[in-house]
XYZ file of C-alpha atoms in Angstrom:
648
model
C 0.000 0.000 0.000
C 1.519 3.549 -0.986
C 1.734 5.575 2.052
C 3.000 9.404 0.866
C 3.325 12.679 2.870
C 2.911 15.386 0.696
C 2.467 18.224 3.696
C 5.463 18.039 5.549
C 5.406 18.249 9.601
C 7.345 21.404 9.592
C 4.526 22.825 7.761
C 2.201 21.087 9.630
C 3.063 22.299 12.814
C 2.533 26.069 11.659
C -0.853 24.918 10.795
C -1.214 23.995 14.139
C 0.485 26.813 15.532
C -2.122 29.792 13.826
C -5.226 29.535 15.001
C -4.391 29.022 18.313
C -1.618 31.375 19.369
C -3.885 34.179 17.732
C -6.825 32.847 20.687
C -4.709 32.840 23.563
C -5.209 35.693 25.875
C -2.777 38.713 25.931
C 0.002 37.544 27.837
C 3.260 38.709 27.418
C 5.014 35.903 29.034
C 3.327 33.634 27.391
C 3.855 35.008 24.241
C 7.393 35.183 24.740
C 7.678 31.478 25.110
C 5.679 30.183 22.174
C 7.984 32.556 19.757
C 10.892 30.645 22.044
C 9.542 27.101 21.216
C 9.421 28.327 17.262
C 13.245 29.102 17.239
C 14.326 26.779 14.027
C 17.377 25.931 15.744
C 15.551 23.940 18.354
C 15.127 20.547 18.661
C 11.950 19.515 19.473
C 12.891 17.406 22.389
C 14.485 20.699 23.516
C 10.327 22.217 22.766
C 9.547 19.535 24.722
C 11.561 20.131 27.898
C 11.186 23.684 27.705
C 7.206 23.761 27.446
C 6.447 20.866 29.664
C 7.976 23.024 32.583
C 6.189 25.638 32.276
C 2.111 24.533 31.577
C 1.761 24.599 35.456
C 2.513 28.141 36.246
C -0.327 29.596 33.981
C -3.977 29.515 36.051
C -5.656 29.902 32.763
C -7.186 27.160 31.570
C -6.601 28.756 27.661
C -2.999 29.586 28.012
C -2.555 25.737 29.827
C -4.022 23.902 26.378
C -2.036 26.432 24.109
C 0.954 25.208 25.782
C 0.094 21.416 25.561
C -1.630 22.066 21.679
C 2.318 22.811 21.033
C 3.759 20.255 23.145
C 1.571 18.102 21.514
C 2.919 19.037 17.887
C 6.239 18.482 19.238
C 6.021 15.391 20.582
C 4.482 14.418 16.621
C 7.555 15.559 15.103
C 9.574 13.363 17.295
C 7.737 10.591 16.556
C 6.028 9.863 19.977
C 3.045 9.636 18.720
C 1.256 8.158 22.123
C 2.321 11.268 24.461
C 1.340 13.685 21.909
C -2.278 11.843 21.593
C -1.811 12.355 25.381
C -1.563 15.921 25.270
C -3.998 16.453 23.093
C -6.732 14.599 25.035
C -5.753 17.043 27.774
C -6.270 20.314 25.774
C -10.150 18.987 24.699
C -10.168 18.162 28.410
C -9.034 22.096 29.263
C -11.384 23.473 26.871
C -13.824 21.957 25.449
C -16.158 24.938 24.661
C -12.770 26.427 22.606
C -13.318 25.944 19.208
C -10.369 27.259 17.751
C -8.015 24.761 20.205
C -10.445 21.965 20.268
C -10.262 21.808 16.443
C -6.408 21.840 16.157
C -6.418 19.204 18.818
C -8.594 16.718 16.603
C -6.250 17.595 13.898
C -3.406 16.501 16.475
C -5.056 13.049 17.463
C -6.436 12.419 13.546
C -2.700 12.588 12.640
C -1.628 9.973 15.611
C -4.601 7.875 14.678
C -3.217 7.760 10.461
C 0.324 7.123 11.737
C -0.587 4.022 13.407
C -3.019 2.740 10.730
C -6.034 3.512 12.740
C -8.082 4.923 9.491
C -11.181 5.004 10.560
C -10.479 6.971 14.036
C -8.290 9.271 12.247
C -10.859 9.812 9.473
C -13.641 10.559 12.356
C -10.405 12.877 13.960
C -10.249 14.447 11.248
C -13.967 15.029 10.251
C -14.123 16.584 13.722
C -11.627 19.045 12.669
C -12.987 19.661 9.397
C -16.296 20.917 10.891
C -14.925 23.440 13.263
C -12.490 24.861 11.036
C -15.047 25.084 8.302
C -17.262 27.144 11.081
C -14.495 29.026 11.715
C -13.378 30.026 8.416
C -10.113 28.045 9.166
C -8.522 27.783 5.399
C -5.064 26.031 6.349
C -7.231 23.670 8.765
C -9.722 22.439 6.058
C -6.673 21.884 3.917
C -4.902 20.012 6.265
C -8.317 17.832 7.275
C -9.345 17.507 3.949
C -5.979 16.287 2.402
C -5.630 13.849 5.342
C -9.509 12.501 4.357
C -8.389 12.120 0.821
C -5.114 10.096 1.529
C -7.369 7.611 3.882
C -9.846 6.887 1.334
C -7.246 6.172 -1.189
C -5.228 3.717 1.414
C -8.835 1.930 1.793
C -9.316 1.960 -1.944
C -12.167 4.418 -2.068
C -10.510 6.058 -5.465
C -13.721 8.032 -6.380
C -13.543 9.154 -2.820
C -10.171 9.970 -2.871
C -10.857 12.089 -6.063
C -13.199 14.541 -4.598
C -11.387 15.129 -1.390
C -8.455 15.970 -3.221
C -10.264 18.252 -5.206
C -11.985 19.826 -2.253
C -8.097 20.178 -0.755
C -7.402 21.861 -4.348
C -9.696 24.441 -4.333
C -9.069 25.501 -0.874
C -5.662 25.730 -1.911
C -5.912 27.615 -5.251
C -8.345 29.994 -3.039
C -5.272 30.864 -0.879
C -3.180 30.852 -3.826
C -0.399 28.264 -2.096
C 1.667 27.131 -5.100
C 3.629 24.724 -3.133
C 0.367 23.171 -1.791
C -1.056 23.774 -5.383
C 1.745 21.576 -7.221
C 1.961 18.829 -4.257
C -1.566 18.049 -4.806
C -1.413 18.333 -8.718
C 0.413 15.101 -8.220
C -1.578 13.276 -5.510
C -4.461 14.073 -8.391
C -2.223 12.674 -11.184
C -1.660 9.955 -9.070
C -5.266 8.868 -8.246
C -7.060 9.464 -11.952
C -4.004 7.262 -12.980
C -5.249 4.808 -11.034
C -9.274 5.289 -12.338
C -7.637 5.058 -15.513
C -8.073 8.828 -16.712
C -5.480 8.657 -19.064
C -5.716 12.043 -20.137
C -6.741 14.056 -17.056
C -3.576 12.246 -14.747
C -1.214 13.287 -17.933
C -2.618 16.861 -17.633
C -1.786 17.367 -13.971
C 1.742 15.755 -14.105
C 2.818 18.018 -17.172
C 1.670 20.853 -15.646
C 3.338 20.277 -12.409
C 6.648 18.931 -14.632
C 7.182 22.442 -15.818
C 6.511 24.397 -12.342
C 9.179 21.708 -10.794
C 11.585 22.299 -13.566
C 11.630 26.073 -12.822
C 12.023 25.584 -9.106
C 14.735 22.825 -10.202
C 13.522 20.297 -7.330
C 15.192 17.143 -8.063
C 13.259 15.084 -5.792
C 9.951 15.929 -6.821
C 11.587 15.668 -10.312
C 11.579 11.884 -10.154
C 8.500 11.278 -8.490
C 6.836 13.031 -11.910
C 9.265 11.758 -14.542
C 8.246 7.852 -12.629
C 4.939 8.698 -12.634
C 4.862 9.554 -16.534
C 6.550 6.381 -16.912
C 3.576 4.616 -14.661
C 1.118 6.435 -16.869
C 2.564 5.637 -20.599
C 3.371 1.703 -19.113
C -0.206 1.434 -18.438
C -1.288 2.476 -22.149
C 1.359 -0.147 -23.376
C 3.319 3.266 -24.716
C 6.504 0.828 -23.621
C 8.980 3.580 -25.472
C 7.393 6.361 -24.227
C 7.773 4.437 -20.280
C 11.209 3.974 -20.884
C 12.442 7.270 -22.103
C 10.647 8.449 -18.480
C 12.277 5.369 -16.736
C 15.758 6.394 -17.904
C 15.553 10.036 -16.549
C 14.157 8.571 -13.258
C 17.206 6.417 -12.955
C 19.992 8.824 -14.106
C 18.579 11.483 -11.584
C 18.413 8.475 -9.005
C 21.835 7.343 -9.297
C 22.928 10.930 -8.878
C 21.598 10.479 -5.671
C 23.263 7.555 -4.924
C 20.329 5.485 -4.776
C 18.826 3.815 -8.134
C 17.187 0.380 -7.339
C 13.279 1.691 -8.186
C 14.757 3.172 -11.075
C 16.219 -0.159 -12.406
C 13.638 -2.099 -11.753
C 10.963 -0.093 -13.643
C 13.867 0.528 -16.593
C 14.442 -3.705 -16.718
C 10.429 -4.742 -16.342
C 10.139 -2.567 -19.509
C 12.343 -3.946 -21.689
C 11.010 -7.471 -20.169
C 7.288 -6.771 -21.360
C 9.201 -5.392 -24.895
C 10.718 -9.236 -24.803
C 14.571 -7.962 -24.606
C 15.055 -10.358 -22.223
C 19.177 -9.793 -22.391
C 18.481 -6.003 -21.885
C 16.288 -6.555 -19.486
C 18.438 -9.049 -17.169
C 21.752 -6.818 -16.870
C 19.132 -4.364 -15.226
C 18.145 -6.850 -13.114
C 21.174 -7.862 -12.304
C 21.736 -3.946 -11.298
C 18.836 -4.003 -9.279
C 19.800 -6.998 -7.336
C 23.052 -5.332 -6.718
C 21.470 -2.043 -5.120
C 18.889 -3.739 -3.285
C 21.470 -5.960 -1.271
C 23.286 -2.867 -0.572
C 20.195 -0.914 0.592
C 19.411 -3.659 2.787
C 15.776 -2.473 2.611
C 13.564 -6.031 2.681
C 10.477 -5.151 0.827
C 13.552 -4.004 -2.185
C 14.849 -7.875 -1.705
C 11.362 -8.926 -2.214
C 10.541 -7.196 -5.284
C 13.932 -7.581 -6.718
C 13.392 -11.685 -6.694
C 10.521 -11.598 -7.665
C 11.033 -9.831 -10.596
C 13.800 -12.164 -11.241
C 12.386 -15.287 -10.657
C 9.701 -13.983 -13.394
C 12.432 -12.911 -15.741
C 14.019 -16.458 -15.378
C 11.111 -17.990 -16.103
C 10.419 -15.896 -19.087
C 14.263 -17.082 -20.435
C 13.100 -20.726 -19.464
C 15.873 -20.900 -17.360
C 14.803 -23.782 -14.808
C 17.849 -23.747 -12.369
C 17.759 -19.838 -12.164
C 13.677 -19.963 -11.522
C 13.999 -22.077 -8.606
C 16.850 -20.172 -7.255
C 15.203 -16.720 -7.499
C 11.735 -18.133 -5.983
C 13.498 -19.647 -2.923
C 14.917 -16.392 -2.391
C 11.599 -14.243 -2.735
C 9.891 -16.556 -0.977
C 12.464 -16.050 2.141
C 12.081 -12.623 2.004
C 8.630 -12.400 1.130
C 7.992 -14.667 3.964
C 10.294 -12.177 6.504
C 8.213 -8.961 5.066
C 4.879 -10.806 6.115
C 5.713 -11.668 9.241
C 7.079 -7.865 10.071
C 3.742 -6.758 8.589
C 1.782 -9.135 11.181
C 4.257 -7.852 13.691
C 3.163 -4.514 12.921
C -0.814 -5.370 12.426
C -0.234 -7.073 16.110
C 1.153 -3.583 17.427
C -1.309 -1.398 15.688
C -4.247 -3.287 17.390
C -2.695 -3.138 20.716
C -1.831 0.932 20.111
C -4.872 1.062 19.539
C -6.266 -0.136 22.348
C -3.874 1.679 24.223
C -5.042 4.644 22.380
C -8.570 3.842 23.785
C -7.674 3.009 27.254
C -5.556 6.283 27.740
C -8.952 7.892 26.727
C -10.729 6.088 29.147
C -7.958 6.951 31.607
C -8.092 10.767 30.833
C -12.282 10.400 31.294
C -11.594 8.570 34.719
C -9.327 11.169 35.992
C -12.225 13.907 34.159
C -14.935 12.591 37.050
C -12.345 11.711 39.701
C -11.647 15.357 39.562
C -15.582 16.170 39.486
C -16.054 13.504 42.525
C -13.731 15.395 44.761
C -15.379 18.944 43.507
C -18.878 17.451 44.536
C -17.428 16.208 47.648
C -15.790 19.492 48.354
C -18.455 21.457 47.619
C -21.040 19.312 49.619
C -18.390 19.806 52.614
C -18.366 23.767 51.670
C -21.903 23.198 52.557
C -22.088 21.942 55.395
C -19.700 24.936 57.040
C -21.974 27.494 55.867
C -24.974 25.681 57.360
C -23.357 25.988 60.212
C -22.538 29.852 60.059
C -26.010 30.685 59.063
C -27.276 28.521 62.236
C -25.426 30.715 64.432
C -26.969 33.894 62.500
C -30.637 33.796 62.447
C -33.514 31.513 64.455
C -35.957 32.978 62.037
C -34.435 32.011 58.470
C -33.127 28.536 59.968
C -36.212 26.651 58.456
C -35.188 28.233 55.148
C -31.826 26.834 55.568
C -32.437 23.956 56.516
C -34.993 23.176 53.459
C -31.977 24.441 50.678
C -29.231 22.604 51.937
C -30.868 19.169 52.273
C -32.258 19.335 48.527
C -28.540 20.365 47.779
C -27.153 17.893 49.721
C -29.609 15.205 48.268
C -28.919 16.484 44.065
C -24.902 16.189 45.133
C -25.471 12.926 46.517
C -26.648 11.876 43.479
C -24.613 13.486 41.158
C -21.513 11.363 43.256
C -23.196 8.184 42.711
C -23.808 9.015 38.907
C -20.292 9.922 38.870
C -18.525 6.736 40.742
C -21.203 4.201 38.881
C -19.355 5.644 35.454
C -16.133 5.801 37.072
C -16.803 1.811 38.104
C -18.107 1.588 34.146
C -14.871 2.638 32.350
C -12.821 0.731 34.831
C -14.256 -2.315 33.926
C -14.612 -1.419 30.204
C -10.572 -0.855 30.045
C -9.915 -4.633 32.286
C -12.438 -6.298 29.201
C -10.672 -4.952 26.554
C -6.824 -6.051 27.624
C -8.297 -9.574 28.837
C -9.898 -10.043 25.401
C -6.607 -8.628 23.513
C -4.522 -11.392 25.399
C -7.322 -13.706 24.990
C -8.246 -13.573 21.270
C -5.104 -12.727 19.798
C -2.875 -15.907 21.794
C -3.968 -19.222 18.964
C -3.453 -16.983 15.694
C -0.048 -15.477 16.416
C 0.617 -19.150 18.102
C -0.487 -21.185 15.013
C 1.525 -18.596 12.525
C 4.700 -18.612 14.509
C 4.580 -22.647 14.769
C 4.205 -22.672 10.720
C 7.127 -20.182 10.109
C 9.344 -21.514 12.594
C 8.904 -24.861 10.909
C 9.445 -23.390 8.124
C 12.585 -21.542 8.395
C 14.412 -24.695 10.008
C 13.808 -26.524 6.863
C 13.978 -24.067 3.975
C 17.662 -26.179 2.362
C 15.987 -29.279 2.199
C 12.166 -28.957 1.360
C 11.289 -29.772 -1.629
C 8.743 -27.642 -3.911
C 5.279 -29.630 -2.892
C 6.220 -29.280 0.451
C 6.719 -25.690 0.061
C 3.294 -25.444 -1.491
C 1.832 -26.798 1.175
C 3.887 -24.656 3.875
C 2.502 -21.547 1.607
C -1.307 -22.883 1.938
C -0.653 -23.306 5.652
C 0.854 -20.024 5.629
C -1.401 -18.275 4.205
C -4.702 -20.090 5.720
C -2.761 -19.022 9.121
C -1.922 -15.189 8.075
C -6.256 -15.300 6.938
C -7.058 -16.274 10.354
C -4.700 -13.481 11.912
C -6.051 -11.197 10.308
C -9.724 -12.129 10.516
C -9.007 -11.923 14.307
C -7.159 -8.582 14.301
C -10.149 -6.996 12.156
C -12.657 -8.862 14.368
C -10.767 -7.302 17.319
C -10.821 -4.069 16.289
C -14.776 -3.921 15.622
C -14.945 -5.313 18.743
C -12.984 -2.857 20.387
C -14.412 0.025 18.368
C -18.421 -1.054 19.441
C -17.644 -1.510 23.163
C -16.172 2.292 23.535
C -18.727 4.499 22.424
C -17.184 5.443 19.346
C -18.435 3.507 16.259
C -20.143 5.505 14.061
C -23.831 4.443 13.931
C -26.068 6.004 11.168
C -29.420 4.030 10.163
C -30.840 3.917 6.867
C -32.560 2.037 3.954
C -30.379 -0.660 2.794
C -30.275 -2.937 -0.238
C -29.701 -6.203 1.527
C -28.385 -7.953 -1.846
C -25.991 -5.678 -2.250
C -24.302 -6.086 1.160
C -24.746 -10.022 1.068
C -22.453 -9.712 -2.397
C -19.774 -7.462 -0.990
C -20.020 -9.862 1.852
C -19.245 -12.839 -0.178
C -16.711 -11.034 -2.501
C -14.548 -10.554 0.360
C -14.717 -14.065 1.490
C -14.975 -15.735 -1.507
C -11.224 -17.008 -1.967
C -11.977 -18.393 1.507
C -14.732 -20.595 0.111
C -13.106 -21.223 -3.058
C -10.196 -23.119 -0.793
C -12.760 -25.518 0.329
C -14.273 -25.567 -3.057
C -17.742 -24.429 -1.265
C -20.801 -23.396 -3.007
C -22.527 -20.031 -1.372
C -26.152 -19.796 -2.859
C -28.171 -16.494 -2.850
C -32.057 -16.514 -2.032
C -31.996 -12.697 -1.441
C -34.214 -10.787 -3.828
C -32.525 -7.853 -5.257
C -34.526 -4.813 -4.437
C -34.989 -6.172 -1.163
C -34.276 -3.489 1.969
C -33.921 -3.313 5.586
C -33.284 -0.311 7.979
C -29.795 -0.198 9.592
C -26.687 0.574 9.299
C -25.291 -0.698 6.541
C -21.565 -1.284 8.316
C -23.036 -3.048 11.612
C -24.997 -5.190 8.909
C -21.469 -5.721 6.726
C -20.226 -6.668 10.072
C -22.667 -9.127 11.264
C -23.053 -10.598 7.816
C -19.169 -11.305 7.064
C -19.064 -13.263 10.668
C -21.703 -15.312 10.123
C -20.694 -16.346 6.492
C -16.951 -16.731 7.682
C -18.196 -19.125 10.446
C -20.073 -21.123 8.233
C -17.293 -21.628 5.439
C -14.890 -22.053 8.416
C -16.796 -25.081 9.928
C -18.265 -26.768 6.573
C -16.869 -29.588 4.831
C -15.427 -29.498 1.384
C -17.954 -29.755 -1.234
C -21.144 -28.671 0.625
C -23.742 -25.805 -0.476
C -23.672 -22.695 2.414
C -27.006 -20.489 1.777
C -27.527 -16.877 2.562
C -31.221 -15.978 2.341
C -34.028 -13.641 3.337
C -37.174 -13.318 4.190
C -40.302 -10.550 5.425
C -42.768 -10.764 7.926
C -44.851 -8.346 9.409
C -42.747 -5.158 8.896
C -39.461 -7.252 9.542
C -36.596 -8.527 7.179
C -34.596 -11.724 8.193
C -31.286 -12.038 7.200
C -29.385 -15.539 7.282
C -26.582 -18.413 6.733
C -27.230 -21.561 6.509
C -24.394 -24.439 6.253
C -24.600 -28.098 6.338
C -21.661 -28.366 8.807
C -21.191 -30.201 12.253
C -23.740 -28.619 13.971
C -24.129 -27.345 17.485
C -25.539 -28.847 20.810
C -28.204 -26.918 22.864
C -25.643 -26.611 25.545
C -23.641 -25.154 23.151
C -26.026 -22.773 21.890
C -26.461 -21.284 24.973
C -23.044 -20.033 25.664
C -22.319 -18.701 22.081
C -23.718 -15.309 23.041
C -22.254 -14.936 26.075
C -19.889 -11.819 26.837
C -17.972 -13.246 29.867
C -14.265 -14.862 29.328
C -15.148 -18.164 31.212
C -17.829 -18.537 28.462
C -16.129 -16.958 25.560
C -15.953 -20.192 23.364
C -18.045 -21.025 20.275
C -19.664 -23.487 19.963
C -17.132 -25.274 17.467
C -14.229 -25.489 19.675
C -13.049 -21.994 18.238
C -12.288 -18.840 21.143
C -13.832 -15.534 19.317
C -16.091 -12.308 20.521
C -17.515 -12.579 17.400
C -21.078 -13.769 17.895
C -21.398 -11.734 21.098
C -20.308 -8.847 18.978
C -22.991 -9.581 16.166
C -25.681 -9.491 18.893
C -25.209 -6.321 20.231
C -25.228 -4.485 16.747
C -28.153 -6.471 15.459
C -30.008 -5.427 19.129
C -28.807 -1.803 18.226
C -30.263 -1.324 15.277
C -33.321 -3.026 16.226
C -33.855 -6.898 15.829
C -32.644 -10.043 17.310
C -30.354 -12.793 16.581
C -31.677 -16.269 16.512
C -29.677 -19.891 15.816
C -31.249 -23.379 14.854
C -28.725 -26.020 14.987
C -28.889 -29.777 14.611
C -25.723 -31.986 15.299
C -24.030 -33.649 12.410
C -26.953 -31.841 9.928
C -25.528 -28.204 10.267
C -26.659 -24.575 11.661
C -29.040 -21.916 10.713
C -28.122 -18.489 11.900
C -30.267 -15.595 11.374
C -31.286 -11.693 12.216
C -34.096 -9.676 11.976
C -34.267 -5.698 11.054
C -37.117 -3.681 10.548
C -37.970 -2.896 6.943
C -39.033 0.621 7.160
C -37.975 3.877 9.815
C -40.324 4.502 12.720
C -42.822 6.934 12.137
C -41.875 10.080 14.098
């Protein structure tokens, strides 16, 4: 997946910078020290040190969250990304009635959130920020949100999406007149209509912004155009018109000292031209800079490529070599990308239990301000005792209806306290709990692997490749399954109901499982009408649907028929799988909903949340989740939804 930063962090951080140090309050001091903290010869560990000393000697509330809105931006630049999510949480805890800070602090948290892969937070971070800075009349802020919004949907594969953010973030910029921004996001639109195939509309923008970066003479952006023209004419089959772009790349490259992109792009050309000779020296090239860059995913598309241009010269010995090779290093770049799935779900829910930690301390704080203020009661009960005979009555009636609403208000407050406390032990016990068989079973199968990779021979390798990748399926089914299930028990999924074509959803359903069921050489059957709808929300329903298909193909035989059907009764649509698998016992049946961990086992021998999960979202939009089951003769699981909105 391309991951690019157009907007660099330097420039970032004066985004971040403007619209609050304009809303702090007239303070000289304080003023002072922000214009320190900006001093380009500062490090921003320096920033760091400097600021963090001083946020407690400002009362203020507004001058306290401008300090820790720019320790936060600091601590982004050095690449702690947790204690600048920290500080931001504490500037929305400050002020949250500040629009102009609240907004840049969103910004802040959106930009953590994208950094560790958390897309969907950061996009709602971000739409957050969008909204206040468009009320504001924020320019550099919309930019900033809506570039971010545009790079997400094009990481999720939302290209059409991607499209009209960008084009949002190019209109805002063209309305400021920022060339830099202008010709940065001339390419991110070259980049995405190349993709949608829009030949001529991806050509336009990256000849435009060839001749502004030839003026300016930036070499680095130079290359990024002249391999982009390259990507553009290879894609039309122009392969002369590629190459000629190809061969600037590379000559510019190699000034730089690097030069292995550059060779590969020169050498697949003249391999889809059939100079096979030509096209192997390059190769060979490649190989040579992408041992000395050391960089792995380099070593993985560098054998690969080879072990295709071997087979291409029908050069047996060669082919075998080359595909041993990517396999090793294709094998080390997956498990460094489960690695890094594995820490991205468990930032995450770090990310969500420091927020529950900065809400616990939030009515903590409150708790002791009731207390203290029921205490500050009782003293002046006393003084006005000791005052007037006459008024005591009218005393006394006031301060026992005040001491009865802060009574209440403390056991509000230490029932949500007990709430989030709980909420924070669930989600690390399921985290240890769900995540311990799949990263068990995949290290097993590449240990295995690895011990025997001189002597296995190539149908044993296919088979350690199924296993593999049947293993890095079921990782990644429970990191995803994880991460919904993390997402619905804070508070924060995004829930928005509305009419929704139920064939539709069961198809993207089954497209994304369908090389799943095409292992077992399973049948899935529609009986969903097409114009059929339900009111929801349509990702809850994605959700619910892709866990009870994935169980289905997961515990049915090879061969068999798995059925996902409808039907409408009295104002209500079911939903449903059927398989003909092993079934389930009633004892069994019982327990499959259940939340607790001493009960957390489905009824096929398998430890998930998922079921649980699908209940709650089916009971939150509406219906109910039922499941016939018959041992040995398979299991029946089904929802209902309500066909039309309520009638206000």
């Amino acid at each position: 997946m391309e991951f690019r930063v157009r907007i660099g962090l330097p420039a970032l951080l004066l985004f971040l910078s403007l619209p609050f140090i304009s809303g702090a309050q007239n303070n000289a001091s304080l003023d002072s020290l922000l214009l320190l903290a900006e001093d380009p010869q500062r490090l921003p560990e320096s920033t760091i040190l400097l600021l963090t000393d001083q946020v407690g000697k400002y009362p203020s509330p507004v001058d306290r969250a401008t300090l820790c809105l720019r320790i936060s931006s600091a601590y982004l630049i050095a690449g702690q990304l947790d204690s600048a999510a920290s500080n931001a949480w504490n500037v929305l805890t400050l002020v949250p009635e500040n629009p102009a800070l609240c907004s840049t602090a969103y910004l802040s948290l959106g930009l953590v959130a994208y950094q560790k892969s958390a897309l969907e937070r950061a996009s709602d971070f971000f739409g957050k920020s969008l909204h206040v800075f468009e009320t504001l009349g924020n320019k550099n802020g919309q930019l900033v949100a809506w570039n971010y919004l545009a790079r997400i949907s094009e990481r999720q594969a939302r290209l059409p999406e991607a499209l009209r953010n960008y084009q949002q973030s190019m209109e805002i910029a063209m309305s400021i007149q920022d060339s830099a921004r202008i010709g940065a996001l001339k390419i991110e639109l070259a980049i995405v209509n190349r993709k949608l195939s829009r030949f001529p509309e991806a050509l336009t923008y990256l000849n435009q912004s060839l001749e502004a970066i030839r003026q300016r003479r930036d070499s680095s952006r130079l290359v990024e155009v002249l391999v982009e023209l390259g990507n553009v004419a290879e894609d039309q089959s122009d392969y002369t018109t590629a190459l000629k772009y190809f061969f600037q790349a590379l000559k510019m490259e190699r000034k730089s000292g690097s030069g292995f992109s550059g060779y590969v792009n020169v050498s697949r050309i003249f391999g889809a031209m059939t100079k096979l000779d030509v096209a192997s020296r390059y190769a060979d090239s490649a190989e040579m800079a992408a041992i000395e860059g050391r960089n792995l995913n380099d070593l993985r598309l560098c054998f690969q490529w080879r072990y295709k241009l071997a087979e291409q010269l029908m050069d047996t010995a060669k082919t075998f070599s080359y595909y041993k090779r990517y396999v090793q290093y294709d094998d080390s770049v997956k498990q460094v990308e489960a690695s890094q799935r594995i820490q991205n779900v468990h930032d995450e829910l770090i990310l969500g239990a420091n927020e529950a930690s900065i809400r616990t301390a939030d009515l903590e704080k409150k708790l002791v301000e009731a207390r203290a203020e029921s205490d500050q009661q009782w003293l002046n009960f006393l003084f006005l005792l000791s005052g007037s005979t006459a008024l005591l009555a009218l005393f006394l009636f006031f301060w026992f209806r005040s001491r009865s609403q802060t009574g209440a208000r403390i056991r509000e407050t230490e029932q949500k306290l007990a709430e989030l406390t709980i909420l924070k032990e669930k989600m690390f016990t399921v985290m240890a709990h769900d995540l311990q068989g799949p990263v068990s079973a995949f290290t097993r199968l590449t240990d295995g692997f690895a011990g025997q990779t001189n002597s296995i021979s190539p149908e044993e390798l296919k088979t350690y490749l199924r296993a593999l990748n049947v293993s890095g399926l079921e990782l990644t089914r429970s990191l995803s399954q994880l991460v919904e299930w993390a997402v619905t028990q804070s508070g924060t999924m995004p829930f928005r109901r509305e009419l929704v074509n139920c064939r539709q959803v069961a198809d993207e359903v089954e497209r994304q499982l369908h090389p799943m069921a095409e292992e077992k050489r399973l049948e899935v059957a529609f009986l969903i009408p097409e114009a059929l709808h339900a009111y929801g929300d349509r990702a809850m329903i994605a959700i619910v649907l892709r866990t009870l298909l994935y169980n289905a193909i997961r515990f049915t035989g090879e061969g068999r028929t798995i059925t996902l059907f409808s039907g409408r009764k009295d104002d209500l649509i079911t939903l449903g799988v059927k398989d003909n698998g092993e079934g389930l016992s009633a004892d069994r049946i019982r327990k499959i909903f259940d939340w607790s961990t001493d009960s957390m086992v489905i009824g096929r021998g398998r430890t998930g949340i998922g079921l649980p999960m699908c209940k709650e979202l089916v009971s939150r939009n509406g219906g109910n989740l039922y499941v016939e089951s018959t041992l040995k003769q398979g299991s029946t699981f089904y929802f209902s939804l309500p066909e039309h909105p309520p009638i206000a």
